[in-house]
Amino acid sequence: KDAGDYICDSGDEQTTASLVVKALPVTFTQPLQNQQAEEGSTITLSCEISKSNATVQWKKAGTVLRPSDKYKMRQAGSVAELTIHNLSEADA
């Protein structure tokens, strides 16, 4: 949001410069960890990213997961969490 044209004006003269800000890529500062859980239980997977509130998507085997009774997604600042309810073997 700081990108744009800036002007220094002395009253008699002025000079202009353009500022381009290159966004840093989002990286994982705390990656997902492998977990084990019992069938029927609930588990929460979490990871941390380098940019607070950057958009993340949760996927399983390439398919984007959507919020439902089974899947709950939560993001607070740089921490993203996926809670999976009523685990079955198909969730592995």
Short mmCIF file of C-alpha atoms in Angstrom, two decimals:
data_model
loop_
_atom_site.label_atom_id
_atom_site.label_comp_id
_atom_site.label_asym_id
_atom_site.label_seq_id
_atom_site.Cartn_x
_atom_site.Cartn_y
_atom_site.Cartn_z
CA LYS A 1 0.00 0.00 0.00
CA ASP A 2 3.05 2.30 0.23
CA ALA A 3 3.71 1.98 -3.52
CA GLY A 4 2.98 4.98 -5.68
CA ASP A 5 4.25 8.38 -6.80
CA TYR A 6 5.82 10.71 -4.23
CA ILE A 7 6.36 14.42 -4.78
CA CYS A 8 8.73 16.84 -3.02
CA ASP A 9 7.42 20.37 -3.62
CA SER A 10 9.46 23.48 -2.72
CA GLY A 11 6.85 25.94 -3.95
CA ASP A 12 8.87 26.96 -7.02
CA GLU A 13 9.90 23.49 -8.14
CA GLN A 14 9.02 19.92 -7.54
CA THR A 15 10.51 16.51 -8.07
CA THR A 16 8.65 13.21 -8.40
CA ALA A 17 9.68 9.61 -7.81
CA SER A 18 7.81 6.33 -8.11
CA LEU A 19 8.13 3.73 -5.38
CA VAL A 20 7.60 0.06 -6.22
CA VAL A 21 7.35 -2.31 -3.26
CA LYS A 22 8.05 -5.98 -3.98
CA ALA A 23 5.98 -8.21 -1.72
CA LEU A 24 7.88 -10.97 0.06
CA PRO A 25 6.54 -14.48 -0.50
CA VAL A 26 4.60 -16.19 2.26
CA THR A 27 6.67 -18.92 3.86
CA PHE A 28 5.93 -21.45 6.59
CA THR A 29 7.65 -20.57 9.86
CA GLN A 30 6.11 -23.63 11.54
CA PRO A 31 5.14 -26.41 9.10
CA LEU A 32 2.49 -29.07 9.63
CA GLN A 33 3.50 -32.02 11.81
CA ASN A 34 2.55 -35.67 11.25
CA GLN A 35 -0.01 -36.89 13.77
CA GLN A 36 -1.87 -40.03 14.78
CA ALA A 37 -5.36 -40.22 16.23
CA GLU A 38 -8.05 -42.77 16.98
CA GLU A 39 -11.08 -43.34 14.80
CA GLY A 40 -14.03 -41.25 15.94
CA SER A 41 -11.87 -38.63 17.64
CA THR A 42 -11.14 -35.01 16.71
CA ILE A 43 -7.75 -33.65 15.71
CA THR A 44 -6.40 -30.18 14.97
CA LEU A 45 -3.61 -29.61 12.45
CA SER A 46 -1.85 -26.25 12.62
CA CYS A 47 0.88 -24.34 10.85
CA GLU A 48 2.32 -20.85 11.08
CA ILE A 49 3.03 -18.53 8.16
CA SER A 50 5.36 -15.57 7.79
CA LYS A 51 2.65 -13.00 6.99
CA SER A 52 -0.15 -12.40 9.43
CA ASN A 53 -3.58 -12.99 7.90
CA ALA A 54 -2.27 -14.18 4.51
CA THR A 55 -4.88 -16.38 2.86
CA VAL A 56 -4.34 -20.12 3.17
CA GLN A 57 -6.21 -23.08 1.69
CA TRP A 58 -6.49 -26.50 3.26
CA LYS A 59 -6.30 -29.44 0.85
CA LYS A 60 -6.36 -33.23 1.09
CA ALA A 61 -4.93 -35.19 -1.85
CA GLY A 62 -5.15 -32.06 -4.03
CA THR A 63 -8.83 -31.37 -3.22
CA VAL A 64 -9.65 -28.07 -1.50
CA LEU A 65 -11.44 -28.64 1.81
CA ARG A 66 -14.49 -26.53 2.59
CA PRO A 67 -15.87 -25.67 6.03
CA SER A 68 -18.48 -28.20 7.13
CA ASP A 69 -19.59 -30.20 10.16
CA LYS A 70 -16.48 -32.35 9.59
CA TYR A 71 -13.93 -29.61 8.79
CA LYS A 72 -13.48 -26.39 10.75
CA MET A 73 -10.91 -23.85 9.56
CA ARG A 74 -9.61 -21.08 11.80
CA GLN A 75 -6.93 -18.46 11.31
CA ALA A 76 -5.69 -16.09 13.99
CA GLY A 77 -2.91 -13.84 12.76
CA SER A 78 -0.15 -16.04 11.39
CA VAL A 79 -1.50 -19.36 12.77
CA ALA A 80 -3.83 -21.44 10.59
CA GLU A 81 -5.70 -24.43 12.02
CA LEU A 82 -7.76 -27.24 10.54
CA THR A 83 -9.91 -29.27 12.93
CA ILE A 84 -11.23 -32.59 11.65
CA HIS A 85 -14.16 -34.06 13.58
CA ASN A 86 -15.27 -37.71 13.82
CA LEU A 87 -12.13 -39.16 12.22
CA SER A 88 -12.44 -42.19 9.96
CA GLU A 89 -9.89 -44.26 8.04
CA ALA A 90 -10.77 -42.21 4.93
CA ASP A 91 -9.32 -39.13 6.66
CA ALA A 92 -5.80 -40.62 6.71
#
